[in-house]
């Protein structure tokens, strides 16, 4: 397999932009119509993810130690779409036909062989990971909504009861699908540590044009059933025993609340009692939708400091004016703590940049990134 030839050919194909996924999916659905049911009705977001995933795979094809874990996660994750081993040849045929179409006379037998070998490796790693996962976990969990609260005009807090035990670590995320939006999955992070009764809380903000967030905030009700995918992600998991700084924007509070519950349990069980500093940003005081619960937690945990921040109005007593990261930096310096950031993509990017500019070591800053290469996107 000629890696340089692969990368050069993909660069030329990717230059055609949206034409590539449009041609690929048209080919796939025409030649194998049974695959159409695996995808959402609207394919706009799915097209972007295809190009992102292929671009990442090709860019890392010569770095298998980095590529294989990504492909394994893709394989495990695709189980929730009811993808089985028999679907991979169909996808491979559509991919090769797409490459041939856009490369034209440059599609030589040796290049076709390179791509066939590369796709064979991808399919092998993904199917093996899916098979291994199927021996221990289901492709999804059905979970009944047992509580649904509209905390603000655009934020809802849901509690769901999975049909059977779903193990996760605070800071991990679960893909969520509503039957109101079939085959459309989005990642949300539980806002609680695992409980004995198994219930899981989600904090969901309504995002314009976000089909899943719209369904979860405005459409579903108590008694409805959601599907939950297996837990993923490890960037927000607690490690070691260092003090922590947490910077949250909006519903980015959710993983930090779960992590704080974990810290409270560890401290109560004789484990490390580290200090935690949580700065929660919102435009207005009314947007601090979960402050009563945080205030109660500070009363139980002397090692916890919570600072609500408002960016578009003067601060009230007990709060600070400014973006959460700017307020946090005023409370610094943060030279020893593990730093966690969660919020919208723009908030995370801006916060990470501000922390780096203030001299916070980048290797101590942790944030999750479900980008266009993820099978189910971000948190809309």
mmCIF file of C-alpha atoms in Angstrom:
data_model
loop_
_atom_site.group_PDB
_atom_site.id
_atom_site.type_symbol
_atom_site.label_atom_id
_atom_site.label_comp_id
_atom_site.label_asym_id
_atom_site.label_seq_id
_atom_site.Cartn_x
_atom_site.Cartn_y
_atom_site.Cartn_z
ATOM 1 C CA UNK A 1 0.000 0.000 0.000
ATOM 2 C CA UNK A 2 1.503 3.306 -1.137
ATOM 3 C CA UNK A 3 0.568 5.781 1.617
ATOM 4 C CA UNK A 4 1.684 8.850 -0.329
ATOM 5 C CA UNK A 5 -0.414 7.791 -3.308
ATOM 6 C CA UNK A 6 -3.439 7.326 -1.047
ATOM 7 C CA UNK A 7 -3.082 10.742 0.536
ATOM 8 C CA UNK A 8 -2.509 12.531 -2.759
ATOM 9 C CA UNK A 9 -5.546 10.905 -4.370
ATOM 10 C CA UNK A 10 -7.811 11.716 -1.423
ATOM 11 C CA UNK A 11 -6.663 15.337 -1.445
ATOM 12 C CA UNK A 12 -7.765 15.620 -5.081
ATOM 13 C CA UNK A 13 -11.121 13.962 -4.388
ATOM 14 C CA UNK A 14 -11.814 16.024 -1.259
ATOM 15 C CA UNK A 15 -11.363 19.205 -3.306
ATOM 16 C CA UNK A 16 -14.747 18.478 -4.908
ATOM 17 C CA UNK A 17 -16.408 19.251 -1.545
ATOM 18 C CA UNK A 18 -20.086 18.350 -1.116
ATOM 19 C CA UNK A 19 -20.175 16.581 -4.467
ATOM 20 C CA UNK A 20 -18.225 13.669 -2.979
ATOM 21 C CA UNK A 21 -20.631 12.546 -0.237
ATOM 22 C CA UNK A 22 -23.620 13.272 -2.482
ATOM 23 C CA UNK A 23 -22.230 10.941 -5.151
ATOM 24 C CA UNK A 24 -21.177 8.322 -2.583
ATOM 25 C CA UNK A 25 -24.560 8.073 -0.860
ATOM 26 C CA UNK A 26 -26.451 8.175 -4.156
ATOM 27 C CA UNK A 27 -24.341 5.257 -5.354
ATOM 28 C CA UNK A 28 -24.745 3.335 -2.104
ATOM 29 C CA UNK A 29 -28.519 3.722 -1.968
ATOM 30 C CA UNK A 30 -29.027 2.916 -5.643
ATOM 31 C CA UNK A 31 -26.856 -0.195 -5.616
ATOM 32 C CA UNK A 32 -27.802 -1.369 -2.111
ATOM 33 C CA UNK A 33 -31.203 0.185 -1.239
ATOM 34 C CA UNK A 34 -31.410 -1.908 1.941
ATOM 35 C CA UNK A 35 -28.769 0.372 3.494
ATOM 36 C CA UNK A 36 -31.000 3.476 3.322
ATOM 37 C CA UNK A 37 -32.843 2.518 6.502
ATOM 38 C CA UNK A 38 -29.594 2.784 8.467
ATOM 39 C CA UNK A 39 -29.427 6.541 7.940
ATOM 40 C CA UNK A 40 -31.536 9.517 9.064
ATOM 41 C CA UNK A 41 -34.130 11.072 6.784
ATOM 42 C CA UNK A 42 -32.030 14.225 6.466
ATOM 43 C CA UNK A 43 -28.522 13.403 5.256
ATOM 44 C CA UNK A 44 -26.949 16.884 5.486
ATOM 45 C CA UNK A 45 -25.009 16.306 8.710
ATOM 46 C CA UNK A 46 -24.149 12.736 7.739
ATOM 47 C CA UNK A 47 -22.462 13.948 4.549
ATOM 48 C CA UNK A 48 -20.129 16.183 6.543
ATOM 49 C CA UNK A 49 -19.194 13.341 8.880
ATOM 50 C CA UNK A 50 -18.316 11.011 6.023
ATOM 51 C CA UNK A 51 -15.770 13.439 4.594
ATOM 52 C CA UNK A 52 -14.360 14.183 8.044
ATOM 53 C CA UNK A 53 -13.974 10.525 8.940
ATOM 54 C CA UNK A 54 -12.386 9.586 5.606
ATOM 55 C CA UNK A 55 -10.021 12.521 5.837
ATOM 56 C CA UNK A 56 -8.894 11.471 9.279
ATOM 57 C CA UNK A 57 -8.457 7.830 8.277
ATOM 58 C CA UNK A 58 -6.341 8.711 5.251
ATOM 59 C CA UNK A 59 -4.258 11.260 7.167
ATOM 60 C CA UNK A 60 -3.388 8.654 9.811
ATOM 61 C CA UNK A 61 -3.099 5.570 7.614
ATOM 62 C CA UNK A 62 0.656 5.461 8.240
ATOM 63 C CA UNK A 63 0.180 5.887 12.017
ATOM 64 C CA UNK A 64 -1.720 2.756 12.936
ATOM 65 C CA UNK A 65 -1.158 3.245 16.672
ATOM 66 C CA UNK A 66 -3.342 6.362 16.419
ATOM 67 C CA UNK A 67 -5.721 5.144 13.720
ATOM 68 C CA UNK A 68 -6.671 1.739 15.135
ATOM 69 C CA UNK A 69 -8.296 3.038 18.386
ATOM 70 C CA UNK A 70 -10.327 5.511 16.314
ATOM 71 C CA UNK A 71 -11.512 2.742 13.979
ATOM 72 C CA UNK A 72 -12.299 0.436 16.894
ATOM 73 C CA UNK A 73 -14.488 3.109 18.445
ATOM 74 C CA UNK A 74 -16.202 3.684 15.093
ATOM 75 C CA UNK A 75 -16.900 -0.033 14.838
ATOM 76 C CA UNK A 76 -18.353 -0.247 18.317
ATOM 77 C CA UNK A 77 -20.340 2.938 17.798
ATOM 78 C CA UNK A 78 -21.862 1.805 14.486
ATOM 79 C CA UNK A 79 -23.627 -1.055 16.268
ATOM 80 C CA UNK A 80 -26.306 1.360 17.404
ATOM 81 C CA UNK A 81 -27.167 2.022 13.739
ATOM 82 C CA UNK A 82 -27.759 -1.726 13.265
ATOM 83 C CA UNK A 83 -24.698 -1.934 11.017
ATOM 84 C CA UNK A 84 -23.520 -5.529 10.564
ATOM 85 C CA UNK A 85 -20.550 -7.094 8.808
ATOM 86 C CA UNK A 86 -22.575 -7.673 5.626
ATOM 87 C CA UNK A 87 -22.921 -3.910 5.108
ATOM 88 C CA UNK A 88 -19.189 -3.241 4.816
ATOM 89 C CA UNK A 89 -18.694 -4.658 1.288
ATOM 90 C CA UNK A 90 -21.528 -2.463 0.008
ATOM 91 C CA UNK A 91 -19.911 0.624 1.495
ATOM 92 C CA UNK A 92 -16.544 -0.381 0.079
ATOM 93 C CA UNK A 93 -17.938 -0.793 -3.419
ATOM 94 C CA UNK A 94 -19.634 2.622 -3.260
ATOM 95 C CA UNK A 95 -16.436 4.214 -1.977
ATOM 96 C CA UNK A 96 -14.268 2.770 -4.761
ATOM 97 C CA UNK A 97 -16.832 3.790 -7.380
ATOM 98 C CA UNK A 98 -16.854 7.331 -5.950
ATOM 99 C CA UNK A 99 -13.072 7.580 -6.036
ATOM 100 C CA UNK A 100 -13.004 6.269 -9.587
ATOM 101 C CA UNK A 101 -15.606 8.822 -10.668
ATOM 102 C CA UNK A 102 -13.775 11.856 -9.311
ATOM 103 C CA UNK A 103 -10.240 10.757 -10.186
ATOM 104 C CA UNK A 104 -11.120 9.820 -13.759
ATOM 105 C CA UNK A 105 -8.057 8.794 -15.753
ATOM 106 C CA UNK A 106 -5.903 8.950 -12.622
ATOM 107 C CA UNK A 107 -7.765 5.920 -11.222
ATOM 108 C CA UNK A 108 -5.150 3.325 -12.135
ATOM 109 C CA UNK A 109 -5.189 -0.370 -11.135
ATOM 110 C CA UNK A 110 -2.401 0.130 -8.598
ATOM 111 C CA UNK A 111 -4.301 2.993 -6.930
ATOM 112 C CA UNK A 112 -7.483 0.905 -6.861
ATOM 113 C CA UNK A 113 -5.495 -1.847 -5.182
ATOM 114 C CA UNK A 114 -4.156 0.614 -2.587
ATOM 115 C CA UNK A 115 -7.658 1.801 -1.717
ATOM 116 C CA UNK A 116 -9.039 -1.742 -1.640
ATOM 117 C CA UNK A 117 -6.309 -2.752 0.789
ATOM 118 C CA UNK A 118 -6.842 0.345 2.947
ATOM 119 C CA UNK A 119 -10.596 -0.141 3.093
ATOM 120 C CA UNK A 120 -10.128 -3.827 3.853
ATOM 121 C CA UNK A 121 -8.026 -2.869 6.871
ATOM 122 C CA UNK A 122 -10.634 -0.356 8.021
ATOM 123 C CA UNK A 123 -13.483 -2.863 7.685
ATOM 124 C CA UNK A 124 -11.512 -5.581 9.452
ATOM 125 C CA UNK A 125 -10.657 -3.428 12.473
ATOM 126 C CA UNK A 126 -14.204 -2.062 12.761
ATOM 127 C CA UNK A 127 -15.969 -5.423 12.453
ATOM 128 C CA UNK A 128 -13.619 -7.105 14.921
ATOM 129 C CA UNK A 129 -14.193 -4.332 17.458
ATOM 130 C CA UNK A 130 -17.957 -4.568 16.955
ATOM 131 C CA UNK A 131 -17.902 -8.345 17.377
ATOM 132 C CA UNK A 132 -15.870 -8.068 20.568
ATOM 133 C CA UNK A 133 -18.192 -5.425 22.008
ATOM 134 C CA UNK A 134 -21.280 -7.493 21.166
ATOM 135 C CA UNK A 135 -20.116 -10.208 23.545
ATOM 136 C CA UNK A 136 -20.405 -7.914 26.568
ATOM 137 C CA UNK A 137 -22.717 -4.981 25.787
ATOM 138 C CA UNK A 138 -25.859 -4.397 23.706
ATOM 139 C CA UNK A 139 -25.783 -1.998 20.741
ATOM 140 C CA UNK A 140 -28.062 0.347 22.706
ATOM 141 C CA UNK A 141 -30.145 0.577 25.873
ATOM 142 C CA UNK A 142 -33.823 1.516 25.877
ATOM 143 C CA UNK A 143 -34.403 4.062 28.640
ATOM 144 C CA UNK A 144 -37.744 5.393 29.857
ATOM 145 C CA UNK A 145 -38.052 9.082 30.727
ATOM 146 C CA UNK A 146 -39.088 9.333 34.383
ATOM 147 C CA UNK A 147 -38.672 13.111 34.822
ATOM 148 C CA UNK A 148 -38.703 16.065 32.434
ATOM 149 C CA UNK A 149 -38.241 19.621 33.749
ATOM 150 C CA UNK A 150 -38.036 22.808 31.706
ATOM 151 C CA UNK A 151 -35.604 24.824 33.814
ATOM 152 C CA UNK A 152 -35.468 27.775 31.403
ATOM 153 C CA UNK A 153 -36.981 28.578 28.017
ATOM 154 C CA UNK A 154 -34.255 26.579 26.270
ATOM 155 C CA UNK A 155 -32.931 24.135 28.887
ATOM 156 C CA UNK A 156 -34.516 20.895 30.069
ATOM 157 C CA UNK A 157 -33.299 18.405 32.647
ATOM 158 C CA UNK A 158 -34.304 14.805 31.972
ATOM 159 C CA UNK A 159 -33.992 11.718 34.131
ATOM 160 C CA UNK A 160 -34.134 8.371 32.367
ATOM 161 C CA UNK A 161 -34.302 4.795 33.618
ATOM 162 C CA UNK A 162 -32.396 2.322 31.396
ATOM 163 C CA UNK A 163 -34.043 -1.051 31.021
ATOM 164 C CA UNK A 164 -31.007 -2.692 32.594
ATOM 165 C CA UNK A 165 -27.659 -1.674 34.049
ATOM 166 C CA UNK A 166 -25.620 0.817 32.050
ATOM 167 C CA UNK A 167 -22.142 1.314 33.475
ATOM 168 C CA UNK A 168 -20.322 4.576 32.808
ATOM 169 C CA UNK A 169 -17.623 6.688 34.404
ATOM 170 C CA UNK A 170 -18.358 10.333 35.325
ATOM 171 C CA UNK A 171 -17.179 12.488 32.452
ATOM 172 C CA UNK A 172 -18.033 9.945 29.764
ATOM 173 C CA UNK A 173 -20.785 10.613 27.226
ATOM 174 C CA UNK A 174 -23.694 8.610 25.844
ATOM 175 C CA UNK A 175 -25.185 8.908 22.378
ATOM 176 C CA UNK A 176 -28.930 9.576 22.590
ATOM 177 C CA UNK A 177 -31.653 8.937 20.027
ATOM 178 C CA UNK A 178 -35.335 9.855 20.254
ATOM 179 C CA UNK A 179 -37.927 8.014 18.217
ATOM 180 C CA UNK A 180 -39.117 11.460 17.169
ATOM 181 C CA UNK A 181 -35.830 11.693 15.218
ATOM 182 C CA UNK A 182 -34.983 8.120 14.165
ATOM 183 C CA UNK A 183 -31.365 7.318 13.309
ATOM 184 C CA UNK A 184 -30.161 10.729 14.498
ATOM 185 C CA UNK A 185 -27.842 10.385 17.496
ATOM 186 C CA UNK A 186 -26.168 13.095 19.563
ATOM 187 C CA UNK A 187 -23.779 12.840 22.484
ATOM 188 C CA UNK A 188 -24.846 14.046 25.923
ATOM 189 C CA UNK A 189 -22.930 13.642 29.152
ATOM 190 C CA UNK A 190 -24.684 12.302 32.262
ATOM 191 C CA UNK A 191 -24.967 14.946 34.975
ATOM 192 C CA UNK A 192 -24.647 12.412 37.784
ATOM 193 C CA UNK A 193 -22.331 9.693 38.955
ATOM 194 C CA UNK A 194 -23.773 6.173 38.648
ATOM 195 C CA UNK A 195 -26.634 5.570 41.092
ATOM 196 C CA UNK A 196 -27.900 2.428 42.729
ATOM 197 C CA UNK A 197 -31.276 2.817 41.043
ATOM 198 C CA UNK A 198 -29.574 3.248 37.656
ATOM 199 C CA UNK A 199 -31.260 6.530 36.684
ATOM 200 C CA UNK A 200 -29.303 9.004 34.560
ATOM 201 C CA UNK A 201 -29.762 12.779 34.301
ATOM 202 C CA UNK A 202 -29.175 14.765 31.114
ATOM 203 C CA UNK A 203 -28.973 18.543 30.787
ATOM 204 C CA UNK A 204 -30.130 19.555 27.302
ATOM 205 C CA UNK A 205 -30.040 22.992 25.734
ATOM 206 C CA UNK A 206 -32.267 23.717 22.754
ATOM 207 C CA UNK A 207 -30.091 24.554 19.748
ATOM 208 C CA UNK A 208 -31.614 26.133 16.664
ATOM 209 C CA UNK A 209 -31.782 23.515 13.940
ATOM 210 C CA UNK A 210 -30.698 20.747 16.316
ATOM 211 C CA UNK A 211 -33.148 17.887 15.709
ATOM 212 C CA UNK A 212 -32.263 15.881 18.812
ATOM 213 C CA UNK A 213 -32.092 18.789 21.260
ATOM 214 C CA UNK A 214 -35.424 20.090 19.918
ATOM 215 C CA UNK A 215 -37.009 16.688 20.460
ATOM 216 C CA UNK A 216 -35.575 16.309 23.975
ATOM 217 C CA UNK A 217 -36.494 19.808 25.150
ATOM 218 C CA UNK A 218 -39.824 20.338 23.412
ATOM 219 C CA UNK A 219 -41.099 17.022 22.125
ATOM 220 C CA UNK A 220 -40.630 14.160 24.569
ATOM 221 C CA UNK A 221 -42.470 13.644 27.838
ATOM 222 C CA UNK A 222 -42.471 11.379 30.864
ATOM 223 C CA UNK A 223 -43.095 7.793 29.812
ATOM 224 C CA UNK A 224 -41.440 8.114 26.413
ATOM 225 C CA UNK A 225 -38.470 5.913 25.573
ATOM 226 C CA UNK A 226 -35.043 7.004 24.384
ATOM 227 C CA UNK A 227 -32.178 4.905 23.092
ATOM 228 C CA UNK A 228 -28.761 5.294 24.700
ATOM 229 C CA UNK A 229 -25.502 4.216 23.115
ATOM 230 C CA UNK A 230 -22.517 2.766 24.996
ATOM 231 C CA UNK A 231 -20.391 5.215 27.016
ATOM 232 C CA UNK A 232 -17.502 6.846 25.165
ATOM 233 C CA UNK A 233 -14.740 9.345 25.880
ATOM 234 C CA UNK A 234 -11.995 9.540 28.459
ATOM 235 C CA UNK A 235 -10.765 13.126 28.328
ATOM 236 C CA UNK A 236 -13.010 14.360 31.129
ATOM 237 C CA UNK A 237 -12.435 11.470 33.504
ATOM 238 C CA UNK A 238 -10.769 12.260 36.811
ATOM 239 C CA UNK A 239 -7.251 10.943 37.236
ATOM 240 C CA UNK A 240 -4.752 11.169 40.045
ATOM 241 C CA UNK A 241 -5.450 13.137 43.189
ATOM 242 C CA UNK A 242 -4.617 16.714 42.138
ATOM 243 C CA UNK A 243 -6.892 19.676 42.772
ATOM 244 C CA UNK A 244 -9.115 20.546 39.825
ATOM 245 C CA UNK A 245 -10.273 23.647 38.019
ATOM 246 C CA UNK A 246 -13.498 23.313 36.042
ATOM 247 C CA UNK A 247 -14.703 25.924 33.543
ATOM 248 C CA UNK A 248 -18.242 25.326 32.288
ATOM 249 C CA UNK A 249 -20.432 27.102 29.781
ATOM 250 C CA UNK A 250 -24.183 26.508 29.956
ATOM 251 C CA UNK A 251 -25.065 22.813 29.960
ATOM 252 C CA UNK A 252 -21.340 22.069 29.895
ATOM 253 C CA UNK A 253 -21.932 21.935 33.635
ATOM 254 C CA UNK A 254 -23.309 18.370 33.290
ATOM 255 C CA UNK A 255 -20.075 16.324 33.313
ATOM 256 C CA UNK A 256 -18.630 18.446 36.096
ATOM 257 C CA UNK A 257 -21.628 17.812 38.308
ATOM 258 C CA UNK A 258 -21.123 14.064 37.784
ATOM 259 C CA UNK A 259 -17.416 14.370 38.521
ATOM 260 C CA UNK A 260 -18.090 16.356 41.686
ATOM 261 C CA UNK A 261 -20.458 13.636 42.870
ATOM 262 C CA UNK A 262 -17.656 11.146 42.293
ATOM 263 C CA UNK A 263 -15.240 13.318 44.297
ATOM 264 C CA UNK A 264 -17.765 13.626 47.114
ATOM 265 C CA UNK A 265 -18.164 9.853 47.274
ATOM 266 C CA UNK A 266 -14.390 9.338 47.239
ATOM 267 C CA UNK A 267 -13.841 11.868 50.028
ATOM 268 C CA UNK A 268 -16.628 10.303 52.107
ATOM 269 C CA UNK A 269 -15.095 6.865 51.655
ATOM 270 C CA UNK A 270 -11.669 7.860 52.888
ATOM 271 C CA UNK A 271 -10.239 8.611 49.465
ATOM 272 C CA UNK A 272 -8.437 11.777 48.327
ATOM 273 C CA UNK A 273 -10.035 15.053 49.384
ATOM 274 C CA UNK A 274 -8.794 17.401 46.710
ATOM 275 C CA UNK A 275 -10.052 20.917 46.187
ATOM 276 C CA UNK A 276 -12.356 21.708 43.277
ATOM 277 C CA UNK A 277 -13.003 25.135 41.791
ATOM 278 C CA UNK A 278 -16.006 25.342 39.457
ATOM 279 C CA UNK A 279 -16.688 28.460 37.369
ATOM 280 C CA UNK A 280 -20.033 28.304 35.570
ATOM 281 C CA UNK A 281 -20.675 30.815 32.808
ATOM 282 C CA UNK A 282 -24.006 32.073 31.452
ATOM 283 C CA UNK A 283 -25.220 35.277 29.782
ATOM 284 C CA UNK A 284 -27.688 36.148 32.560
ATOM 285 C CA UNK A 285 -28.315 35.048 36.134
ATOM 286 C CA UNK A 286 -31.607 33.434 35.068
ATOM 287 C CA UNK A 287 -29.601 31.050 32.865
ATOM 288 C CA UNK A 288 -27.954 29.382 35.876
ATOM 289 C CA UNK A 289 -30.559 26.663 35.696
ATOM 290 C CA UNK A 290 -28.980 24.295 38.252
ATOM 291 C CA UNK A 291 -27.610 26.712 40.830
ATOM 292 C CA UNK A 292 -29.775 25.473 43.759
ATOM 293 C CA UNK A 293 -28.275 21.981 43.424
ATOM 294 C CA UNK A 294 -24.750 23.410 43.201
ATOM 295 C CA UNK A 295 -25.356 25.603 46.234
ATOM 296 C CA UNK A 296 -26.533 22.569 48.196
ATOM 297 C CA UNK A 297 -23.432 20.652 47.146
ATOM 298 C CA UNK A 298 -21.103 23.424 48.358
ATOM 299 C CA UNK A 299 -22.749 23.154 51.767
ATOM 300 C CA UNK A 300 -21.934 19.451 51.863
ATOM 301 C CA UNK A 301 -18.401 19.713 50.463
ATOM 302 C CA UNK A 302 -16.029 22.141 52.199
ATOM 303 C CA UNK A 303 -13.422 21.457 49.507
ATOM 304 C CA UNK A 304 -15.701 22.785 46.731
ATOM 305 C CA UNK A 305 -15.953 26.377 45.499
ATOM 306 C CA UNK A 306 -18.623 27.298 42.928
ATOM 307 C CA UNK A 307 -18.537 30.694 41.216
ATOM 308 C CA UNK A 308 -21.473 31.620 38.942
ATOM 309 C CA UNK A 309 -20.445 34.051 36.193
ATOM 310 C CA UNK A 310 -22.624 36.324 34.062
ATOM 311 C CA UNK A 311 -21.383 37.961 30.878
ATOM 312 C CA UNK A 312 -24.262 40.231 29.798
ATOM 313 C CA UNK A 313 -25.453 41.904 32.985
ATOM 314 C CA UNK A 314 -24.007 43.234 36.232
ATOM 315 C CA UNK A 315 -23.229 40.504 38.707
ATOM 316 C CA UNK A 316 -25.539 39.952 41.652
ATOM 317 C CA UNK A 317 -24.237 39.066 45.132
ATOM 318 C CA UNK A 318 -22.503 35.689 45.031
ATOM 319 C CA UNK A 319 -21.726 35.914 41.326
ATOM 320 C CA UNK A 320 -18.994 37.466 39.204
ATOM 321 C CA UNK A 321 -19.185 39.540 36.024
ATOM 322 C CA UNK A 322 -17.429 38.251 32.914
ATOM 323 C CA UNK A 323 -16.897 35.085 30.933
ATOM 324 C CA UNK A 324 -16.205 32.039 33.087
ATOM 325 C CA UNK A 325 -12.599 31.717 31.907
ATOM 326 C CA UNK A 326 -11.823 35.379 32.552
ATOM 327 C CA UNK A 327 -13.269 35.148 36.048
ATOM 328 C CA UNK A 328 -11.337 31.933 36.680
ATOM 329 C CA UNK A 329 -8.086 33.590 35.622
ATOM 330 C CA UNK A 330 -8.758 36.438 38.046
ATOM 331 C CA UNK A 331 -8.940 33.821 40.807
ATOM 332 C CA UNK A 332 -5.672 32.173 39.664
ATOM 333 C CA UNK A 333 -2.881 31.416 39.190
ATOM 334 C CA UNK A 334 -3.617 27.805 38.286
ATOM 335 C CA UNK A 335 -0.189 26.227 38.216
ATOM 336 C CA UNK A 336 -0.815 22.775 39.721
ATOM 337 C CA UNK A 337 -4.444 21.892 39.087
ATOM 338 C CA UNK A 338 -5.887 19.624 36.427
ATOM 339 C CA UNK A 339 -8.054 21.874 34.256
ATOM 340 C CA UNK A 340 -11.317 20.713 32.639
ATOM 341 C CA UNK A 341 -13.354 22.688 30.097
ATOM 342 C CA UNK A 342 -16.842 21.902 28.762
ATOM 343 C CA UNK A 343 -19.376 23.919 26.808
ATOM 344 C CA UNK A 344 -20.212 24.834 23.227
ATOM 345 C CA UNK A 345 -17.465 24.315 20.621
ATOM 346 C CA UNK A 346 -16.824 28.065 20.445
ATOM 347 C CA UNK A 347 -16.707 28.353 24.223
ATOM 348 C CA UNK A 348 -14.251 25.470 24.513
ATOM 349 C CA UNK A 349 -11.986 26.814 21.780
ATOM 350 C CA UNK A 350 -11.937 30.322 23.244
ATOM 351 C CA UNK A 351 -11.395 29.070 26.786
ATOM 352 C CA UNK A 352 -8.504 26.808 25.816
ATOM 353 C CA UNK A 353 -6.869 29.702 23.967
ATOM 354 C CA UNK A 354 -7.294 32.070 26.929
ATOM 355 C CA UNK A 355 -5.844 29.509 29.336
ATOM 356 C CA UNK A 356 -2.846 28.940 27.075
ATOM 357 C CA UNK A 357 -2.332 32.686 26.754
ATOM 358 C CA UNK A 358 -2.342 32.973 30.530
ATOM 359 C CA UNK A 359 0.413 30.384 30.818
ATOM 360 C CA UNK A 360 -1.632 27.340 31.830
ATOM 361 C CA UNK A 361 0.230 24.297 30.519
ATOM 362 C CA UNK A 362 -1.716 22.764 27.620
ATOM 363 C CA UNK A 363 -1.022 19.205 28.803
ATOM 364 C CA UNK A 364 -3.068 19.937 31.936
ATOM 365 C CA UNK A 365 -6.123 21.205 30.042
ATOM 366 C CA UNK A 366 -8.715 18.553 29.187
ATOM 367 C CA UNK A 367 -11.834 18.797 27.064
ATOM 368 C CA UNK A 368 -13.965 16.455 24.997
ATOM 369 C CA UNK A 369 -14.167 16.884 21.251
ATOM 370 C CA UNK A 370 -16.939 15.072 19.411
ATOM 371 C CA UNK A 371 -16.164 16.628 16.065
ATOM 372 C CA UNK A 372 -17.154 15.937 12.479
ATOM 373 C CA UNK A 373 -15.261 12.643 12.531
ATOM 374 C CA UNK A 374 -17.521 11.279 15.248
ATOM 375 C CA UNK A 375 -20.342 9.050 14.166
ATOM 376 C CA UNK A 376 -22.905 11.174 15.910
ATOM 377 C CA UNK A 377 -21.510 14.657 15.971
ATOM 378 C CA UNK A 378 -21.519 17.085 18.853
ATOM 379 C CA UNK A 379 -24.166 18.126 21.313
ATOM 380 C CA UNK A 380 -26.863 19.948 19.317
#
